[in-house]
Amino acid sequence: MSYRAILVLASLLLMAIFAGVALFGARLVDVRLQASLESEALRLKTAYELSQGELEQQMMALAGMVAADPEVIRLLKAAGATVEGEGNGSGGEEADLLRRQLYLHLRQHWSYMQKELGIRQMQFVLPGSLSFLRFHAPTQHGDSLAGLRWLLRDVERKRTAASGFETGRAYAGIRGAAPIFDSELRPGDARALVGVMEVGMAFDGYIERLSERTAVGFGVLLDPASVTSAMWENYRPPAPAEQPGACCYLLAASRGELADWMADKALPAYAGTFRNDLVDHQGHRFQLIRFPLRDYPGLQDPTRPPIGSVVIWQDVGAMIEASGDFKDKAFFNLAFAYAVTQLLVLFLVNLSRREWISQLLEQTARVKELSHQNEVLLMAAGEGIFGVDRGHVATFINPAAQKMLGYAPDEVIGNNLHSLIHALRPDGSAYDESACPIAMTLADGQARTLEENLRRRDGSSFPVQMTVSPIRENGVCTGAVVVFHDISELKEKEAALTWLASTDTLTGLANRRHFIAQLEAEIHRWQRTGFTSALLMVDLDWFKRINDTWGHAAGDEVLRHFADVLRRSLRRVDLPGRVGGEEFAVLLPGSSAEDALVAAERLRRNIENEPAMTSFGSIPFTVSIGATLLITGDDSPDQPLLRADRALYRAKAAGRNRVDGDFPDSLTPAGEPTSVA
Ligand SMILES: Nc1nc2c(ncn2[C@@H]2O[C@H](COP(=O)(O)OP(=O)(O)OP(=O)(O)O)[C@@H](O)[C@H]2O)c(=O)[nH]1
């Protein structure tokens, strides 16, 4: 993989990691914001409910206090009797008088309660839910609240104080009601209930105070049905019709935003369950919480629908902005961290790359140096070196090899080397490639050192000592290197030494040691094959005289002449040798006694007929020859030599220039040695 690809891949990976972290972080911030909005919604809902509970308690306490006022009890008791006496409803003049007395009695309290406690409603009801006096609507009285006001009904029935939200004729809000009992106790009976006293607080005052305490907006919306079915028209809160787009009556709102949203139809759809929404309005973002408002009857009878909803809202722009700012900051920090990391990665990768490159350059330089050294070695080596691949095709050849083989590099490289320099043996016979040591090393991967003959470009061959070494790559033999040197000189010296060691220098015939060795070998061969061989002992007659007459040098020339005649008189397979001063022996392989005698006689005659033509003149001479056969029982050269000697002796003794034989009886029917003269 290239450096660029690694860099791009690393950068992409880094980018992906940081993008993942950024997305995860952003999601986390959103989730936390959502969670805090939800907990805030619950907190505010709870605050509202607790506050309403407290308010109800206050209302009940206040109602209880008023209901305990003896003057109130007296007036109500009287009012009950009077109204009943005057035909119920509002009653007559008497009832009006009592109503007026009651009003005057509590007028100051009413003023105080309105001003200081935010009380908006105060009503006295006679048993049977007959409205006697509304301080908040003094002209409205005498109407029956039976079936409309569950709270009053329950207080009358249960004879105990109660509280709750309820919509009445002239007022919708939180009320507390307390029973008014007759102060006179009748023995054995409970105190008589003379009426119910009720106070109510308007929502606007209540939620305004709540709003001040919690710094959020509160509002109460009433469903049209719950308003129109209960309230007198002129006491109703602003109707939906008066606020285009509004779904409900706006009973109260601590701030103006709710009315605006209703007018702008900006309120999210509401289906009577808890909601927690974000609403954008006039450049602000609000958290808007809405939940059902259940009135007192609704709490008694769960099948009754809620009569409206409570709306709580607060400007969460700053909170969301802070969250956004946090996200922006975190994103900026992350982007910065990414940039720094990316730079660091680039820097480190670049550093590593430089390190790699410097190591690579160093390695390359070392490889070059080694390669140069190898090349110098190859070039300078006195030994021939060439390389072949697996197919025996030459891959390189050094100058020494080129010189020894007579080939230029381009004539060798790329060609099958075996067919060039190894295909023919020195005798011209074909050299099969499978038997070639180079091919063997290519096949078995084994190094080998051996002597071979290579062929030059001019067709001549020369002996070499070669070492074939396999070239291995990953454990597989991919070729071979051959190192060789010319051993022609060595071979020649060896041959000369061998020749010297085995040849008589004067005559060029085999010397005694070589002849005896050959004779011994022939004895063994004969024993193996059974083919007879003969042995002649030849001695120059009166040779001392020749020396004495012509001198020793002439004698030497005679000896050389004799050797020449001897060679010419024999077959190629016969081996002549000089075994003594003027004593010679001839081994005649495969010859019978007759053959031996014929050969000996031919030799004798040739010598006799061919005087030695020496620098000292023609010197005639003769030879005596003793012949024998190799026979069973011969286990060393001494025995046949002795027999041949014996025959020679007899030939000498018989007058010389003759042939005598010493053969086993079977070969000489007469049992006498054969003599030829
Ligand atoms: N010129 C010369 N003479 C040699 C050489 N070797 C041996 N002689 C001589 O050969 C002669 C051999 O003589 P003898 O053993 O008496 O035998 P002969 O004179 O040949 O007599 P017969 O063998 O009985 O016929 C000696 O005088 C040796 O000095 C040699 O290499 N060169």
XYZ file of C-alpha atoms and ligand atoms in Angstrom:
709
model
C 0.000 0.000 0.000
C 1.386 3.387 -0.950
C 2.247 6.106 1.548
C -0.492 8.352 0.134
C -3.101 5.622 0.454
C -2.065 4.992 4.089
C -2.268 8.713 4.773
C -5.697 9.109 3.187
C -6.981 6.013 4.973
C -5.622 7.150 8.355
C -7.114 10.631 7.847
C -10.500 9.209 6.856
C -10.471 6.909 9.845
C -9.585 9.771 12.146
C -12.283 11.932 10.589
C -14.820 9.141 11.005
C -13.845 8.682 14.661
C -14.153 12.398 15.402
C -17.400 12.676 13.424
C -18.753 9.739 15.428
C -17.693 11.384 18.700
C -19.231 14.706 17.553
C -22.522 13.054 16.606
C -22.596 11.070 19.811
C -21.759 14.178 21.844
C -24.429 16.239 20.068
C -26.954 13.480 20.632
C -25.936 13.318 24.295
C -26.381 17.072 24.700
C -29.828 16.836 23.018
C -30.822 13.934 25.243
C -29.677 15.825 28.344
C -31.549 18.929 27.231
C -34.647 16.855 26.588
C -34.301 15.164 29.983
C -33.893 18.462 31.800
C -36.916 19.887 29.923
C -38.958 16.861 30.963
C -37.873 17.037 34.598
C -38.538 20.779 34.534
C -42.032 20.085 33.196
C -42.725 17.609 35.985
C -41.292 19.985 38.565
C -43.540 22.821 37.382
C -46.613 20.609 37.189
C -45.936 19.419 40.741
C -45.359 23.004 41.896
C -48.731 23.992 40.438
C -50.539 21.066 42.023
C -48.937 21.599 45.432
C -49.742 25.254 45.260
C -53.350 24.538 44.341
C -53.578 22.107 47.251
C -52.240 24.748 49.633
C -54.641 27.298 48.251
C -57.600 24.978 48.738
C -56.564 24.448 52.336
C -56.388 28.218 52.831
C -59.772 28.661 51.225
C -61.289 26.002 53.478
C -59.704 27.583 56.549
C -60.986 30.998 55.570
C -64.470 29.654 54.886
C -64.403 27.838 58.225
C -63.443 31.024 60.017
C -66.293 33.012 58.497
C -68.697 30.130 59.071
C -67.851 30.171 62.748
C -68.762 33.858 63.150
C -71.795 33.909 65.589
C -73.354 36.858 63.780
C -73.047 35.032 60.484
C -74.662 31.972 62.078
C -77.460 34.048 63.532
C -78.137 35.858 60.258
C -78.007 32.665 58.155
C -80.256 30.836 60.565
C -82.696 33.703 60.350
C -82.271 33.950 56.596
C -83.054 30.290 56.132
C -86.285 30.595 58.048
C -87.196 33.927 56.438
C -86.558 32.845 52.832
C -88.487 29.709 53.388
C -91.233 31.780 54.939
C -91.151 34.235 52.074
C -91.485 31.531 49.463
C -87.799 30.585 48.812
C -85.855 32.094 45.925
C -84.452 35.436 47.031
C -87.118 35.688 49.668
C -88.897 38.903 50.380
C -88.135 42.122 52.144
C -87.233 40.382 55.387
C -84.785 38.242 53.586
C -83.357 41.317 51.829
C -82.910 42.955 55.187
C -81.066 40.002 56.576
C -78.992 39.840 53.354
C -78.145 43.459 53.770
C -77.217 42.951 57.458
C -74.984 40.078 56.474
C -73.385 42.153 53.754
C -72.781 45.024 56.093
C -71.470 42.699 58.763
C -68.817 41.263 56.438
C -68.282 44.149 54.064
C -65.005 45.166 55.626
C -63.810 41.587 55.750
C -64.730 41.212 52.128
C -62.751 44.286 51.189
C -59.807 43.075 53.160
C -59.987 39.576 51.708
C -60.184 40.938 48.195
C -57.314 43.293 48.678
C -54.960 41.317 50.805
C -55.824 37.713 50.067
C -56.910 37.928 46.426
C -60.334 36.521 47.253
C -62.716 37.028 44.326
C -65.708 35.109 45.434
C -67.670 34.867 48.667
C -71.080 33.316 48.825
C -73.593 32.171 51.388
C -75.850 29.346 50.438
C -78.908 28.218 52.326
C -79.606 24.493 52.816
C -80.797 22.993 49.545
C -78.127 24.910 47.570
C -80.101 28.124 47.411
C -77.803 31.090 46.827
C -78.507 33.692 49.501
C -75.758 36.233 49.047
C -72.907 36.610 46.569
C -70.481 39.286 47.775
C -68.847 39.193 44.292
C -72.282 39.618 42.666
C -74.548 41.113 45.321
C -77.461 41.533 42.988
C -77.472 37.879 41.968
C -79.232 35.763 44.584
C -82.048 33.464 45.151
C -81.014 31.042 42.366
C -80.716 27.367 43.055
C -77.304 25.819 42.651
C -78.611 22.278 43.025
C -77.099 20.002 40.396
C -74.603 22.687 39.436
C -72.376 22.989 42.476
C -71.193 19.627 43.680
C -68.909 21.171 46.263
C -71.769 22.938 48.049
C -73.907 19.860 47.835
C -71.180 17.665 49.375
C -70.424 20.132 52.169
C -74.117 20.231 53.025
C -74.438 16.473 52.797
C -71.249 15.534 54.555
C -71.436 18.463 56.958
C -67.744 19.025 56.611
C -65.548 21.505 54.812
C -64.362 20.749 51.287
C -62.445 22.451 48.500
C -61.761 22.202 44.806
C -62.034 23.882 41.451
C -65.512 24.399 40.285
C -67.339 26.478 37.731
C -70.300 28.332 39.081
C -72.767 30.842 37.766
C -70.638 33.869 38.293
C -67.290 32.470 39.076
C -64.954 29.678 38.042
C -62.056 29.006 40.305
C -60.683 27.391 43.420
C -63.069 27.356 46.265
C -63.187 26.357 49.845
C -66.534 25.785 51.495
C -67.466 25.175 55.108
C -70.753 24.241 56.725
C -72.468 26.833 58.971
C -74.010 25.188 61.953
C -76.594 26.552 64.314
C -74.885 27.519 67.542
C -77.755 26.211 69.600
C -77.307 22.628 70.632
C -80.398 20.523 70.901
C -80.025 17.615 73.311
C -79.504 14.272 71.577
C -79.284 15.808 68.147
C -76.528 17.155 66.001
C -76.271 20.836 65.458
C -78.549 22.029 62.697
C -76.910 23.155 59.410
C -78.070 26.637 58.594
C -76.046 27.161 55.451
C -72.779 26.800 53.639
C -70.203 29.488 53.362
C -67.911 29.540 50.375
C -64.890 31.621 49.388
C -63.069 31.428 46.136
C -59.943 32.807 44.761
C -59.709 33.982 41.218
C -57.174 32.158 39.164
C -55.484 35.269 37.895
C -54.393 36.424 41.319
C -53.371 32.940 42.325
C -51.334 32.171 39.259
C -49.832 35.618 39.252
C -48.410 34.943 42.693
C -47.365 31.472 41.603
C -45.794 32.989 38.546
C -43.882 35.465 40.673
C -42.650 32.675 42.898
C -41.556 30.340 40.142
C -40.729 32.871 37.414
C -42.756 30.934 34.843
C -46.065 31.632 33.165
C -49.258 29.887 34.272
C -52.598 29.895 32.544
C -55.914 28.102 32.790
C -58.055 27.335 29.772
C -61.640 26.166 30.090
C -63.404 24.041 27.544
C -66.340 25.908 26.042
C -68.860 23.268 27.132
C -67.940 23.501 30.799
C -68.308 27.296 30.692
C -71.493 27.656 28.697
C -73.285 24.963 30.689
C -72.585 26.632 34.013
C -71.761 30.311 33.913
C -74.000 33.320 33.407
C -73.027 34.958 30.187
C -71.822 38.251 31.588
C -69.593 36.450 34.120
C -67.891 34.251 31.593
C -64.203 34.687 30.784
C -63.283 35.943 27.297
C -64.990 33.637 24.820
C -63.083 31.751 22.121
C -65.030 33.671 19.513
C -63.493 36.861 20.751
C -60.062 35.407 20.282
C -59.809 34.055 16.761
C -58.249 30.625 16.667
C -58.644 30.002 20.367
C -60.170 26.736 21.330
C -61.064 27.586 24.879
C -62.046 30.221 27.311
C -59.013 31.863 28.773
C -59.825 31.801 32.445
C -56.558 33.263 33.598
C -53.005 33.823 32.507
C -50.132 35.217 34.493
C -48.572 36.602 31.315
C -49.784 37.799 27.963
C -48.035 35.155 25.857
C -50.828 32.596 26.236
C -53.461 34.956 24.811
C -51.066 35.774 21.961
C -50.467 32.130 21.160
C -54.183 31.499 21.148
C -54.702 34.451 18.839
C -51.848 33.315 16.603
C -53.039 29.705 16.680
C -49.560 28.857 17.901
C -50.653 26.472 20.601
C -49.680 22.880 19.786
C -52.539 20.490 19.237
C -53.869 19.206 22.525
C -55.735 15.942 23.061
C -56.403 16.122 26.787
C -53.211 14.475 28.024
C -49.928 15.733 29.413
C -47.844 17.582 26.838
C -44.417 19.100 26.916
C -43.670 21.129 23.770
C -41.351 23.779 22.498
C -43.059 26.763 20.963
C -41.323 29.507 19.029
C -43.018 32.819 19.413
C -41.859 36.293 18.542
C -38.217 35.362 18.534
C -38.426 33.446 21.766
C -38.484 29.782 22.436
C -40.816 28.587 25.135
C -41.254 25.330 26.895
C -44.979 24.815 26.992
C -46.416 22.309 29.434
C -50.098 21.491 29.331
C -52.087 19.037 31.348
C -55.784 18.449 32.100
C -57.602 20.458 34.752
C -60.081 18.388 36.647
C -62.752 20.198 38.655
C -64.289 19.082 41.898
C -67.050 17.000 40.246
C -64.472 15.478 37.947
C -62.417 14.384 40.948
C -65.506 12.789 42.504
C -66.560 11.114 39.286
C -63.615 10.036 37.169
C -65.871 9.397 34.175
C -66.446 13.123 33.816
C -64.084 14.726 31.334
C -61.589 17.391 32.411
C -63.060 20.846 32.206
C -60.021 22.435 30.700
C -56.282 22.495 30.956
C -53.496 24.136 32.885
C -50.792 25.690 30.779
C -47.340 26.401 32.157
C -44.658 27.999 30.069
C -41.239 29.423 30.411
C -38.738 30.960 28.091
C -36.083 28.286 27.571
C -34.294 30.193 24.820
C -31.330 30.836 27.076
C -31.256 27.226 28.197
C -31.430 25.926 24.626
C -29.000 28.558 23.519
C -26.651 27.510 26.323
C -27.063 23.936 25.193
C -26.410 25.038 21.603
C -23.474 27.106 22.794
C -22.195 24.114 24.685
C -22.619 22.048 21.536
C -20.886 24.724 19.453
C -18.081 24.978 21.983
C -17.759 21.217 22.206
C -17.841 21.010 18.422
C -15.239 23.734 18.153
C -13.067 21.988 20.738
C -13.584 18.700 18.938
C -12.744 20.284 15.607
C -9.663 21.785 17.186
C -8.730 18.418 18.711
C -9.359 16.800 15.335
C -7.150 19.332 13.583
C -4.398 18.894 16.170
C -4.691 15.101 16.027
C -4.758 15.148 12.252
C -1.650 17.328 12.218
C -0.043 15.065 14.783
C -0.903 12.003 12.712
C 0.441 13.696 9.603
C 3.544 14.718 11.482
C 4.071 11.228 12.942
C 3.326 9.486 9.656
C 5.676 11.874 7.919
C 8.287 11.266 10.599
C 7.860 7.517 10.235
C 7.971 7.907 6.492
C 11.215 9.811 6.724
C 12.532 7.156 9.056
C 11.352 4.464 6.632
C 12.857 6.299 3.713
C 16.153 6.823 5.501
C 16.166 3.154 6.509
C 15.218 2.218 2.973
C 17.965 4.409 1.558
C 20.409 2.936 4.038
C 19.312 -0.586 3.149
C 19.368 0.240 -0.542
C 22.853 1.707 -0.165
C 23.944 -1.404 1.690
C 22.346 -3.634 -0.896
C 24.003 -1.555 -3.615
C 27.316 -1.758 -1.817
C 26.915 -5.515 -1.404
C 25.770 -5.842 -4.958
C 28.735 -3.763 -6.068
C 31.060 -5.888 -3.962
C 29.477 -9.007 -5.392
C 29.836 -7.614 -8.878
C 33.460 -6.745 -8.219
C 33.982 -10.210 -6.811
C 32.207 -11.726 -9.768
C 34.184 -9.616 -12.194
C 37.480 -10.078 -10.428
C 37.096 -13.720 -9.599
C 39.565 -15.931 -11.382
C 37.027 -18.673 -11.262
C 34.260 -18.852 -13.782
C 30.867 -18.112 -12.321
C 27.503 -18.303 -13.966
C 23.967 -18.549 -12.794
C 20.973 -20.358 -14.171
C 17.288 -20.197 -13.399
C 15.054 -23.192 -12.776
C 14.796 -23.806 -16.505
C 18.587 -24.055 -16.793
C 18.595 -20.708 -18.607
C 21.659 -18.552 -17.975
C 21.001 -15.438 -15.884
C 24.519 -14.108 -15.489
C 28.098 -14.984 -16.361
C 31.259 -13.408 -15.074
C 34.231 -12.331 -17.234
C 36.384 -15.295 -16.166
C 33.680 -17.715 -17.303
C 33.220 -15.739 -20.529
C 36.941 -15.993 -21.183
C 37.182 -19.684 -20.383
C 34.107 -20.597 -22.428
C 34.741 -18.106 -25.248
C 31.233 -16.702 -25.135
C 30.094 -13.072 -24.918
C 27.447 -12.459 -22.222
C 24.644 -11.827 -24.728
C 25.365 -15.194 -26.360
C 24.845 -16.908 -23.032
C 22.287 -14.981 -20.997
C 18.742 -16.046 -21.788
C 19.858 -19.321 -23.411
C 19.817 -22.858 -22.134
C 23.291 -23.296 -20.763
C 23.339 -27.067 -20.921
C 22.893 -27.087 -24.683
C 25.601 -24.445 -25.029
C 28.399 -25.802 -22.901
C 27.440 -29.213 -21.661
C 25.440 -31.048 -24.283
C 28.383 -33.101 -25.621
C 30.980 -35.098 -23.745
C 34.674 -34.745 -24.696
C 34.377 -37.850 -26.875
C 31.486 -36.238 -28.766
C 28.748 -38.416 -27.274
C 25.543 -36.766 -26.080
C 25.322 -35.682 -22.450
C 21.727 -36.083 -21.337
C 20.550 -33.053 -19.386
C 18.969 -35.228 -16.703
C 22.446 -36.560 -15.840
C 23.922 -33.055 -15.666
C 24.886 -32.086 -12.088
C 23.480 -28.576 -12.589
C 20.100 -30.054 -13.557
C 20.335 -32.375 -10.547
C 20.918 -29.468 -8.177
C 17.998 -27.606 -9.771
C 15.889 -30.706 -9.165
C 16.961 -31.680 -5.645
C 18.278 -28.364 -4.285
C 21.502 -30.056 -3.107
C 24.920 -28.478 -3.585
C 27.522 -30.644 -5.279
C 31.192 -30.385 -6.178
C 32.625 -32.525 -8.936
C 34.792 -32.653 -11.998
C 33.155 -32.169 -15.341
C 34.060 -31.217 -18.873
C 32.679 -28.046 -20.407
C 32.558 -27.204 -24.049
C 33.944 -23.957 -25.393
C 32.330 -21.903 -28.115
C 34.881 -23.348 -30.590
C 33.738 -26.900 -29.768
C 36.790 -27.877 -27.750
C 36.187 -29.168 -24.273
C 38.180 -28.726 -21.127
C 38.047 -30.271 -17.700
C 36.796 -28.201 -14.827
C 36.171 -28.624 -11.185
C 32.751 -27.126 -10.503
C 30.652 -26.396 -7.469
C 26.943 -26.146 -8.081
C 25.029 -24.328 -5.344
C 21.262 -23.895 -5.277
C 19.697 -20.414 -5.068
C 16.847 -20.515 -2.614
C 14.012 -18.059 -2.234
C 11.582 -18.721 0.581
C 12.847 -22.255 0.834
C 12.271 -22.963 -2.867
C 15.136 -23.610 -5.265
C 14.823 -20.966 -7.978
C 18.113 -21.521 -9.724
C 21.759 -22.369 -9.235
C 25.156 -20.714 -9.192
C 28.017 -22.583 -10.758
C 31.601 -21.784 -9.826
C 34.227 -23.551 -11.875
C 37.894 -23.462 -12.712
C 39.873 -24.953 -15.549
C 41.810 -28.008 -14.401
C 43.362 -28.819 -17.827
C 46.855 -28.115 -16.537
C 46.262 -30.154 -13.447
C 44.933 -32.996 -15.501
C 47.924 -32.783 -17.823
C 50.289 -32.823 -14.863
C 48.383 -35.714 -13.410
C 48.596 -37.545 -16.719
C 52.300 -36.775 -16.985
C 52.872 -38.020 -13.464
C 50.822 -41.091 -14.164
C 52.753 -41.621 -17.340
C 56.037 -41.086 -15.561
C 55.029 -43.408 -12.823
C 54.053 -46.113 -15.234
C 56.380 -45.687 -18.174
C 59.972 -46.471 -18.809
C 61.527 -43.241 -19.954
C 64.036 -44.787 -22.303
C 61.728 -46.966 -24.301
C 58.332 -45.477 -23.594
C 57.088 -48.890 -22.630
C 55.347 -49.698 -19.362
C 57.872 -49.802 -16.558
C 58.264 -52.796 -14.334
C 55.918 -51.580 -11.625
C 53.131 -50.724 -14.060
C 53.627 -53.947 -15.974
C 53.533 -56.065 -12.823
C 50.361 -54.231 -11.744
C 48.754 -54.889 -15.112
C 49.847 -58.504 -14.995
C 48.314 -58.868 -11.569
C 45.063 -57.311 -12.849
C 45.102 -59.704 -15.791
C 45.569 -62.671 -13.425
C 42.449 -61.614 -11.588
C 40.533 -60.982 -14.779
C 41.580 -64.380 -16.122
C 40.450 -66.038 -12.932
C 37.061 -64.371 -13.377
C 36.534 -64.930 -17.097
C 38.562 -68.100 -17.785
C 39.923 -66.664 -21.025
C 43.594 -67.580 -21.276
C 46.281 -64.963 -21.515
C 49.924 -65.415 -22.334
C 53.110 -63.859 -21.011
C 56.364 -63.447 -22.912
C 59.777 -62.707 -21.441
C 62.046 -61.139 -24.047
C 65.781 -60.641 -23.511
C 68.242 -59.111 -25.922
C 71.008 -61.534 -26.769
C 74.547 -60.554 -25.998
C 73.562 -57.082 -25.203
C 76.585 -56.523 -23.078
C 78.621 -56.923 -26.184
C 76.658 -54.232 -27.975
C 77.336 -51.907 -25.135
C 80.859 -52.888 -25.053
C 81.250 -52.587 -28.816
C 79.210 -49.516 -29.631
C 78.989 -47.867 -26.332
C 76.192 -47.400 -23.862
C 74.459 -44.706 -25.931
C 74.309 -47.037 -28.876
C 72.958 -49.660 -26.508
C 70.213 -47.210 -25.524
C 69.338 -46.604 -29.137
C 69.179 -50.346 -29.697
C 66.855 -50.637 -26.736
C 64.616 -47.870 -28.152
C 64.643 -49.530 -31.575
C 63.780 -52.836 -29.961
C 60.839 -51.210 -28.139
C 59.668 -49.740 -31.426
C 59.780 -53.064 -33.219
C 58.135 -54.654 -30.227
C 55.202 -52.213 -30.344
C 54.767 -52.693 -34.046
C 54.860 -56.471 -33.735
C 52.065 -56.649 -31.191
C 48.269 -56.186 -31.182
C 46.767 -53.084 -29.634
C 45.559 -55.033 -26.672
C 48.992 -56.476 -25.912
C 51.018 -54.756 -23.235
C 54.802 -54.637 -23.565
C 56.870 -53.593 -20.563
C 60.490 -53.209 -19.600
C 60.996 -55.323 -16.530
C 64.796 -55.245 -16.350
C 67.797 -53.601 -18.035
C 67.541 -55.435 -21.365
C 64.713 -57.668 -20.206
C 61.212 -57.112 -21.484
C 57.907 -58.779 -20.907
C 54.779 -58.834 -22.996
C 51.269 -59.574 -21.752
C 49.064 -61.084 -24.448
C 45.461 -60.981 -23.152
C 43.105 -63.613 -24.581
C 45.967 -65.512 -26.201
C 46.480 -69.252 -26.181
C 49.863 -70.999 -26.034
C 49.861 -71.267 -29.793
C 48.989 -67.602 -30.164
C 51.793 -66.762 -27.763
C 54.330 -68.805 -29.615
C 53.238 -67.331 -32.941
C 53.467 -63.810 -31.588
C 56.843 -64.515 -29.997
C 58.192 -65.992 -33.131
C 56.935 -63.061 -35.178
C 58.672 -60.716 -32.792
C 61.860 -62.672 -32.784
C 61.908 -62.698 -36.553
C 61.099 -59.011 -36.870
C 64.019 -58.150 -34.574
C 66.323 -60.412 -36.435
C 65.323 -58.930 -39.738
C 65.404 -55.334 -38.658
C 68.759 -54.250 -37.286
C 68.786 -51.115 -35.183
C 69.696 -48.104 -37.299
C 71.595 -46.097 -34.725
C 73.667 -42.996 -34.992
C 76.534 -45.329 -34.582
C 75.511 -47.381 -37.557
C 73.366 -50.432 -38.168
C 73.510 -52.808 -35.266
C 71.939 -56.184 -35.827
C 70.787 -58.099 -32.760
C 68.534 -60.904 -31.760
C 66.263 -61.749 -28.901
C 65.403 -64.830 -26.952
C 61.851 -65.252 -25.804
C 60.269 -67.352 -23.118
C 56.505 -67.838 -23.267
C 53.979 -69.077 -20.770
C 50.225 -68.956 -20.029
C 48.477 -67.709 -16.978
C 47.243 -70.830 -15.320
C 45.097 -71.993 -12.479
C 47.003 -71.516 -9.303
C 48.661 -68.296 -10.348
C 47.828 -65.949 -7.584
C 50.611 -63.433 -8.113
C 52.732 -62.188 -11.040
C 55.805 -64.035 -9.714
C 54.586 -67.441 -10.775
C 53.941 -66.715 -14.487
C 57.061 -64.504 -14.592
C 59.086 -67.386 -13.179
C 57.724 -69.779 -15.760
C 58.400 -67.332 -18.588
C 61.878 -66.746 -17.205
C 62.438 -70.451 -17.123
C 61.463 -70.764 -20.777
C 63.680 -67.792 -21.619
C 66.548 -69.381 -19.841
C 66.043 -72.487 -21.872
C 65.951 -70.411 -25.055
C 69.209 -68.777 -24.057
C 70.687 -72.024 -23.135
C 69.643 -73.498 -26.399
C 71.715 -70.936 -28.315
C 69.680 -67.776 -28.159
C 67.608 -66.103 -30.925
C 64.823 -68.502 -30.252
C 61.523 -68.943 -28.549
C 60.780 -71.417 -25.845
C 57.585 -72.080 -23.965
C 56.712 -73.215 -20.517
C 53.120 -74.405 -20.697
C 51.058 -76.849 -18.698
C 51.048 -80.418 -19.926
C 47.663 -80.261 -21.522
C 48.875 -77.624 -23.899
C 51.961 -79.511 -24.981
C 50.995 -83.080 -25.849
C 54.575 -84.216 -25.664
C 54.989 -82.647 -22.274
C 58.053 -80.935 -23.551
C 58.567 -77.237 -23.705
C 57.897 -75.845 -27.113
C 60.933 -74.390 -28.779
C 60.979 -72.391 -31.918
C 64.213 -71.422 -33.549
N 73.040 -49.397 -23.003
C 72.396 -49.931 -22.005
N 72.805 -51.061 -21.494
C 72.137 -51.622 -20.499
C 71.001 -51.051 -19.980
N 70.543 -51.871 -18.980
C 71.388 -52.926 -18.898
N 72.356 -52.770 -19.808
C 73.406 -53.656 -20.046
O 72.948 -54.859 -20.530
C 73.947 -55.821 -20.303
C 73.418 -57.090 -19.914
O 74.414 -58.042 -20.025
P 74.291 -59.496 -19.551
O 73.319 -59.623 -18.391
O 75.593 -60.079 -19.256
O 73.669 -60.287 -20.750
P 74.069 -60.342 -22.288
O 75.290 -59.629 -22.505
O 72.886 -59.672 -22.979
O 74.129 -61.809 -22.514
P 72.963 -62.807 -22.617
O 71.752 -62.173 -21.950
O 73.423 -63.992 -21.863
O 72.730 -63.028 -24.020
C 74.806 -55.192 -19.242
O 76.086 -54.887 -19.819
C 74.136 -53.956 -18.810
O 75.059 -52.929 -18.516
C 70.589 -49.847 -20.510
O 69.604 -49.241 -20.100
N 71.316 -49.338 -21.522
